[in-house]
Structures are given as C-alpha cells and as structure tokens.
Amino acid sequence: MAPVESFPQLNRRRISASVQSIFNAVVSAALLVLCTYVFLKFKQLDSKFDEFQTEIPVVNQRQVALEEKPKKTTSNCTIQCPRSPAPGPEGLKSAPGVPGVPGYPGNNGEPGSKGDQGKEGSRGPPGPEGPKAVPGVPGVPGYPGNNGEPGCKGDQGIRGAKGDMGLQGEIGYTGQSGAQGLPGAVGLPGPRGPKGASSSLKQVETLESCDALKKAGVKFNGVYMIDPDGPSSGLDPFQVVCDMTSDLSVGYTTIHHDKEEEGNVKNYEEKGSFQVIVTYAQNRQQIEAIKNVSTSCRQFIKYNCIGSLFTNGHQYWKSVDGEDMVNWGGVPTGTKGCECWMTRSCDDVTKRCNCDVNDELPRMDQGYLTDKATLPVSELRFGDTGHQNERGIYTLGPFQCA
C-alpha cells in the first residue's frame, strides 16, 4: 500500500505542476514569436534581394564606361593626377544573419519575501442549507418520582343481595405439611448412667451465642446451650436452635415462635382489625441478652394478597415494645412502603407496595426486618379483606441474631 502524502507535500506537488505548466506555455509562446520573427525577416531580405538585382546592371554599365575611357599616354610628367572630387557610391549593406537558437531558461531565482496580507474580501452569499442532522439518541429516562400519599379510601358500598348457593366444588388437593414444631421443654435429668468408654470427641463448650460456637469450630445445625451474659452473672445458660449453614461466615442464634405457619386473613375490613399475637420460645430477658451480644438481627416477613390494600394503616406490625411500625420487610424503620419501592421494582411504579395495586390478581410483598432495636415482631395487624374477592396470607419467620 502506497504511503499517504501529507497535505504540505501534496500542496507542493500541485504548485510545482502549475509552475511547470506555465513555464511550458511561456516557452511555446516564445518559440511561436521567434518563428514569426524569423519568417518576417526572411521575407524582408527577399524583398531587398530583389532590389539589389535591379541595381546590379547600373553598376555594370558604370564599370564598362570606366573601362572604355581612352588611355592616357605615358609621359615623364611628375605631376600627380588629381583625385575625383566625389567618393563612389556606398556599397549595399549585407543582409543580417539568422538569429541564433534561444538558450535554455536560467534557474529560478530565490523566492521573494512574503508580501503583505491582502484586504479581506467581501463576504460571499450564504451557501445552500445543509441537510438536517439526524436526531440524537434519546437520553436515559430518569428515575420515577416519589409516590404521592394515597387518597382516602372510599365508603364501603352497599352489600349486594345474597346469591343462591352454588354447587359443591370438587375436593381440593391435600395441602403441604406444616413446619416442624418447636422443640419441647428440657426434661428433668435422668439418673446417672454407668461410666462409658473414653471418647475422642470433646464436649461442646457453653459460649455466648451460636456465632461464637461456629467460630469455635461447631459446623452443624442443632440445639445448643448458650450463656449470653457469661457464666458468673445474670441469667443461667439456656438452649437455643443454632443455624450454622445458611450463611458461610456466621452462625445465627434462632428463636422460634408459635406463628411460623402461614395464616389466612379473611372477612376483616377495618384497618388492622385482624390481630396476630406472637409468642416466642425464649422470654424477654433471654431475647434481650441475645440482642446485646449480637452485631445484627433479622426477621423475615411476607404478605400474599388479592384485593387487600397494604399501606395507609390497613396492614402493620408492632415492635417488641408494642409500637406501631409502618415499614415492611426491606425498608428502614420509619419509612412507609415495601422492599419493591426501595428497589424500584413494584408491579406499579407509582405504588409503594405490590399489594397497593389493590386488584384481583395475586400479589406479594416480602423482605427482612433488620432493626435490632425494634425486633422481634410482637404482633401483626391486617385489614381490607371484608369483600368477597379480598383475602390475604401472612408469613412470619423466626427471630435470628448473629
């Protein structure tokens, strides 16, 4: 591939070609003028030559006359003969020679200094209008604005007349097995058995939490004794369920309760009229001791709904101290809404919860509550399930700390 010439090189080549063309034109014109001049000179010489031919006989006649004069006799006269009083006629001028061939043009002189810049020319007429530009790519749409406060709920409509009893439906499928029940209370110690053979396994030491047990090498889920406030003061050691496998780095001290199975909500229209009181396997003092030695705590909460409005006080929960809480799973304390509103993924982006769409399609809001100070959940409240097609199903997981 030939190298690409730069703009200065290309410009010099163009100027050189232009100068060469001008030079060739000048030389051609000079040769044409020279040939014309020679032709005219030859024609002038030819006319003079004709005049010269007419003058030759006259000269010859004079020559003959001079030769025919009588010769004087020679004498001893010493007197010199006088010259003719007038000189003879001037001879003809010789014809000029043919001009020589013009020499080659000399080398170009050094370029002169750059002249002063000329005056700016008058502005030319505007050029034709260029083609319209292609419209740019539209920008990324901005995030949707915050949802406005929901309007007041309308008055309940007049209940319709009771319809005729329908035909009995088919027997449904057997439901899934319920969750495993809470472990029973520790029984009284039995009589001491005979001394067994020595074992290589070491007895698990009683530590402050399940997370401390995991860091000490315990890897399996199960029921373990813990002593959150230490062996020398406070509460006696007590049993808890330890979750050692759901997270690779920490062990969760798990406190179960009596409402871990799914619960149905139906025929409760007023805000928070359906009440669920939660009772935990450990008492309040033990729970607070666990929270004091834990870095973080969490509790899973979920609500499946059909036509059951969520916010505006219809559904809420109570903290460990009995305070009404408006945030659902995945939302910080004090903020109304659900996790889908925080992640901008609600079924309707103008709503703060999926259940706020409030239609006849099944929808769901779920997430983890993570404010250790307000946990565990002590009570659940639901409403807006008084009409025929309105209902809900709640789920509340165990309280876990690590």
XYZ file of C-alpha atoms in Angstrom:
402
model
C 0.000 0.000 0.000
C 1.448 3.393 -1.069
C 2.257 5.827 1.729
C -0.245 8.585 2.199
C 1.171 12.017 1.405
C 0.740 14.791 3.901
C -1.134 17.950 2.981
C 2.069 20.135 2.649
C 3.673 17.547 0.303
C 0.537 17.340 -1.817
C 0.342 21.157 -1.960
C 3.998 21.478 -3.089
C 3.380 18.909 -5.827
C 0.367 20.843 -7.059
C 2.321 24.172 -7.097
C 5.232 22.515 -8.923
C 2.868 21.113 -11.560
C 1.245 24.538 -12.007
C 4.645 26.282 -12.427
C 5.732 23.622 -14.925
C 2.555 24.154 -16.962
C 3.052 27.949 -17.000
C 6.692 27.511 -17.993
C 5.778 25.205 -20.902
C 3.155 27.706 -22.096
C 5.672 30.611 -21.988
C 8.310 28.615 -23.904
C 5.765 27.621 -26.549
C 4.679 31.249 -26.957
C 8.303 32.412 -27.205
C 9.085 29.813 -29.900
C 5.982 30.906 -31.825
C 7.048 34.586 -31.667
C 10.604 33.644 -32.676
C 9.451 31.663 -35.699
C 7.168 34.516 -36.754
C 10.046 36.987 -36.412
C 12.416 34.809 -38.492
C 9.776 34.369 -41.188
C 9.225 38.143 -41.444
C 12.986 38.778 -41.558
C 13.445 36.287 -44.367
C 10.633 37.919 -46.280
C 12.244 41.358 -45.785
C 15.602 40.007 -47.016
C 13.935 38.544 -50.051
C 12.479 41.944 -50.999
C 15.851 43.648 -50.510
C 17.482 40.957 -52.604
C 15.106 41.785 -55.477
C 16.043 45.479 -55.209
C 19.692 44.503 -55.266
C 19.189 42.587 -58.530
C 17.730 45.704 -60.209
C 20.732 47.832 -59.148
C 23.435 45.430 -60.475
C 23.056 46.374 -64.255
C 23.566 50.077 -63.469
C 26.770 49.282 -61.653
C 27.919 47.106 -64.538
C 27.228 49.913 -67.039
C 29.323 52.349 -64.950
C 32.092 49.788 -64.800
C 32.029 49.317 -68.606
C 32.096 53.095 -69.198
C 35.083 53.491 -66.978
C 36.874 50.728 -68.731
C 36.079 52.252 -72.206
C 37.769 55.684 -71.443
C 40.891 56.338 -73.636
C 44.097 55.559 -72.010
C 46.462 58.447 -71.464
C 49.875 58.215 -72.894
C 52.649 57.722 -70.535
C 54.866 60.670 -70.106
C 57.566 61.788 -67.921
C 55.176 64.203 -66.162
C 55.812 64.139 -62.462
C 52.608 65.944 -61.617
C 50.232 63.659 -59.633
C 46.816 63.247 -61.125
C 44.062 64.738 -59.021
C 41.501 62.530 -57.233
C 37.870 62.552 -58.165
C 36.101 65.280 -56.315
C 33.323 62.901 -55.036
C 33.592 59.466 -53.404
C 31.976 56.496 -55.097
C 28.576 55.269 -54.068
C 28.277 53.373 -50.760
C 28.041 49.641 -51.152
C 24.955 47.683 -50.161
C 24.568 46.619 -46.570
C 24.879 42.912 -46.071
C 21.814 41.010 -45.028
C 21.632 40.289 -41.253
C 22.384 36.763 -40.271
C 19.790 34.325 -38.967
C 19.242 34.744 -35.192
C 20.698 32.006 -33.127
C 18.618 29.469 -31.242
C 17.489 30.909 -27.886
C 19.294 29.494 -24.906
C 17.731 27.419 -22.189
C 15.940 29.361 -19.481
C 18.058 30.068 -16.453
C 17.449 28.682 -12.978
C 14.675 30.171 -10.938
C 15.728 32.926 -8.609
C 15.276 32.827 -4.858
C 11.629 33.331 -3.836
C 10.852 36.871 -2.839
C 9.783 37.851 0.657
C 6.185 37.259 1.571
C 4.002 40.167 0.606
C 1.628 41.937 2.926
C -1.667 40.202 3.539
C -4.347 41.429 1.204
C -7.508 43.046 2.393
C -10.294 40.770 3.448
C -12.642 40.124 0.573
C -16.299 40.880 0.724
C -18.451 38.240 2.284
C -19.878 35.810 -0.226
C -23.526 34.897 -0.465
C -24.711 32.229 2.011
C -24.381 28.647 0.822
C -27.310 26.318 0.347
C -28.888 24.988 3.508
C -27.267 21.720 4.638
C -29.196 18.544 5.281
C -30.966 18.271 8.578
C -28.986 16.473 11.286
C -30.070 13.050 12.410
C -31.860 13.386 15.759
C -29.708 12.259 18.690
C -30.300 9.171 20.764
C -32.848 9.928 23.497
C -31.355 10.130 26.975
C -31.826 7.563 29.682
C -35.183 8.098 31.392
C -34.903 9.439 34.899
C -35.996 7.601 37.979
C -39.688 7.857 38.768
C -40.568 10.452 41.347
C -41.695 9.612 44.838
C -45.213 8.337 45.129
C -47.800 10.706 46.417
C -49.743 9.941 49.547
C -52.589 7.509 48.811
C -56.037 9.001 48.742
C -58.637 8.286 51.339
C -60.445 5.028 50.942
C -63.989 5.419 49.669
C -67.061 4.489 51.638
C -67.957 0.858 51.630
C -70.577 0.020 49.053
C -73.960 -1.391 49.845
C -73.763 -5.138 50.322
C -75.459 -6.974 47.480
C -78.254 -9.481 47.862
C -77.160 -12.925 48.861
C -76.920 -15.197 45.869
C -78.160 -18.726 45.539
C -75.931 -21.394 46.956
C -73.657 -22.802 44.291
C -72.885 -26.407 43.595
C -70.414 -28.081 45.856
C -66.956 -27.938 44.386
C -64.569 -30.810 43.992
C -62.388 -31.830 46.892
C -59.099 -29.971 46.719
C -55.616 -31.412 46.834
C -54.051 -32.216 50.151
C -52.085 -29.266 51.440
C -48.382 -29.296 52.181
C -47.086 -30.470 55.533
C -46.743 -27.775 58.142
C -43.464 -26.529 59.524
C -41.693 -28.520 62.188
C -42.939 -27.733 65.678
C -40.894 -26.008 68.350
C -38.587 -28.166 70.434
C -40.124 -29.317 73.700
C -39.003 -28.164 77.095
C -35.903 -29.739 78.558
C -36.815 -32.738 80.666
C -35.574 -33.486 84.147
C -32.132 -35.036 84.267
C -32.212 -38.831 84.457
C -30.199 -40.993 86.828
C -26.531 -41.074 86.209
C -25.563 -43.972 83.983
C -22.551 -46.219 84.183
C -19.227 -44.866 83.081
C -18.755 -45.364 79.371
C -15.710 -45.917 77.275
C -13.478 -42.961 76.659
C -14.288 -40.931 73.538
C -12.070 -38.815 71.322
C -14.866 -36.191 70.882
C -14.629 -33.110 73.064
C -17.690 -31.761 74.839
C -19.033 -28.524 73.278
C -18.232 -25.576 75.482
C -21.076 -23.260 76.502
C -20.432 -19.914 74.803
C -22.356 -16.645 74.497
C -24.026 -17.254 71.110
C -24.339 -19.582 68.133
C -21.974 -17.317 66.191
C -19.328 -17.794 68.900
C -19.851 -21.581 68.683
C -19.374 -21.510 64.899
C -16.158 -19.537 65.216
C -15.035 -22.129 67.797
C -15.468 -24.899 65.211
C -19.094 -26.077 65.527
C -20.399 -26.656 61.996
C -23.739 -28.462 62.334
C -27.268 -27.171 62.888
C -28.871 -28.203 66.157
C -29.890 -27.261 69.689
C -27.027 -25.883 71.835
C -26.618 -24.339 75.267
C -25.528 -20.681 75.293
C -24.837 -18.171 78.076
C -25.032 -14.626 76.584
C -24.214 -12.713 79.808
C -21.386 -15.018 80.918
C -21.094 -17.835 83.486
C -20.550 -15.669 86.557
C -23.552 -13.333 86.477
C -27.036 -12.770 85.178
C -29.136 -15.444 83.509
C -28.497 -19.146 83.623
C -27.446 -20.833 80.367
C -30.385 -21.828 78.152
C -30.996 -23.829 74.998
C -31.454 -22.277 71.539
C -31.546 -23.530 67.950
C -28.357 -22.710 66.045
C -28.383 -22.209 62.260
C -24.804 -22.908 61.158
C -25.347 -23.495 57.425
C -27.480 -20.707 55.901
C -24.500 -18.318 55.978
C -20.883 -19.373 55.420
C -19.351 -16.774 57.731
C -21.725 -16.510 60.721
C -23.898 -18.691 62.906
C -27.437 -17.488 63.674
C -28.941 -17.793 67.151
C -32.525 -18.684 66.182
C -35.554 -18.020 68.391
C -38.726 -19.710 67.148
C -42.342 -18.683 67.871
C -45.858 -20.107 67.671
C -46.972 -18.322 64.454
C -44.430 -19.583 61.958
C -47.066 -21.369 59.861
C -48.861 -19.390 57.155
C -52.027 -17.659 58.393
C -55.141 -16.695 56.412
C -56.781 -13.268 56.643
C -60.443 -13.025 55.525
C -63.588 -11.055 56.392
C -61.771 -8.284 58.275
C -62.420 -4.961 56.531
C -61.403 -2.350 59.114
C -57.793 -1.198 59.311
C -55.721 -3.539 61.495
C -58.833 -5.376 62.717
C -57.245 -8.825 62.248
C -54.824 -9.403 65.137
C -51.971 -11.944 65.438
C -50.130 -12.073 68.789
C -46.697 -13.762 68.597
C -45.217 -15.810 71.498
C -41.515 -16.782 71.399
C -39.714 -19.844 72.815
C -37.425 -17.608 74.922
C -38.597 -14.972 77.365
C -37.968 -11.230 77.027
C -34.860 -11.234 79.255
C -33.218 -14.031 77.280
C -34.071 -12.328 73.981
C -32.552 -9.025 75.168
C -29.418 -10.856 76.350
C -29.039 -12.411 72.890
C -29.503 -8.988 71.216
C -26.870 -7.438 73.497
C -24.123 -9.828 72.356
C -25.137 -9.760 68.657
C -23.977 -7.415 65.934
C -27.120 -7.766 63.828
C -30.584 -9.318 63.942
C -33.244 -10.076 61.331
C -36.770 -11.468 60.901
C -38.458 -12.475 57.640
C -41.998 -11.194 56.927
C -44.300 -11.761 53.919
C -47.878 -10.937 52.862
C -49.677 -12.539 49.888
C -52.717 -10.502 48.887
C -55.654 -10.342 46.490
C -57.511 -7.016 46.540
C -56.172 -6.220 50.009
C -54.737 -2.710 50.252
C -51.449 -2.629 52.138
C -50.444 0.845 53.284
C -52.464 3.715 54.752
C -52.827 1.829 58.010
C -54.569 -1.298 56.735
C -51.644 -3.640 57.458
C -48.849 -3.036 60.014
C -46.855 -4.750 62.786
C -45.870 -3.952 66.353
C -42.324 -3.791 67.700
C -41.023 -5.693 70.718
C -42.144 -2.693 72.797
C -45.641 -2.576 71.220
C -45.036 0.415 68.918
C -46.928 0.528 65.568
C -44.470 0.103 62.672
C -45.291 1.217 59.093
C -42.239 -0.255 57.298
C -42.482 -3.727 55.761
C -39.599 -6.101 55.042
C -36.595 -4.478 53.314
C -37.475 -0.886 54.326
C -35.739 1.146 57.074
C -37.594 1.942 60.270
C -39.839 4.988 59.978
C -40.265 4.751 56.190
C -43.622 3.762 54.719
C -43.561 1.130 51.997
C -42.160 -2.230 50.940
C -38.904 -3.542 49.507
C -40.082 -3.228 45.873
C -40.384 0.540 46.374
C -36.765 0.739 47.549
C -35.565 -1.231 44.502
C -37.982 0.460 42.047
C -39.429 -2.935 41.096
C -43.082 -2.710 42.209
C -45.729 -4.048 39.840
C -46.960 -0.454 39.596
C -44.058 2.007 39.863
C -46.377 4.662 41.268
C -47.128 2.490 44.328
C -45.034 1.823 47.430
C -46.077 -1.854 47.698
C -47.262 -4.513 45.251
C -50.426 -5.071 47.316
C -51.292 -1.381 46.890
C -52.270 -2.154 43.287
C -55.399 -3.487 45.035
C -56.760 -5.539 42.128
C -57.976 -9.118 41.738
C -54.544 -10.534 40.810
C -52.377 -12.391 43.368
C -49.544 -10.131 44.545
C -46.868 -10.313 47.260
C -44.637 -8.095 49.429
C -41.797 -9.637 51.438
C -38.367 -8.980 52.929
C -36.259 -8.973 56.106
C -36.789 -6.581 59.009
C -33.302 -5.671 60.292
C -33.675 -3.001 63.003
C -32.380 -4.845 66.076
C -33.866 -2.253 68.449
C -37.466 -2.864 67.278
C -37.260 -6.672 66.872
C -38.638 -9.222 67.338
C -42.175 -8.679 65.989
C -44.676 -8.888 68.843
C -47.921 -8.549 66.873
C -49.311 -8.461 63.290
C -52.353 -6.445 62.164
C -54.297 -6.803 58.880
C -57.494 -5.481 57.270
C -59.226 -4.705 53.934
C -60.365 -8.322 53.459
C -64.100 -7.797 54.012
C -65.316 -8.193 50.425
C -65.831 -11.477 48.641
C -62.703 -11.412 46.483
C -60.400 -9.865 49.113
C -58.074 -12.048 51.166
C -54.508 -12.349 52.414
C -51.935 -14.852 53.714
C -49.181 -13.795 56.137
C -45.835 -15.439 56.968
C -43.515 -14.517 59.871
C -40.137 -16.254 60.206
C -38.132 -16.920 63.396
C -36.063 -14.200 65.075
C -32.315 -14.609 64.284
C -29.215 -12.796 65.594
C -25.505 -13.126 64.856
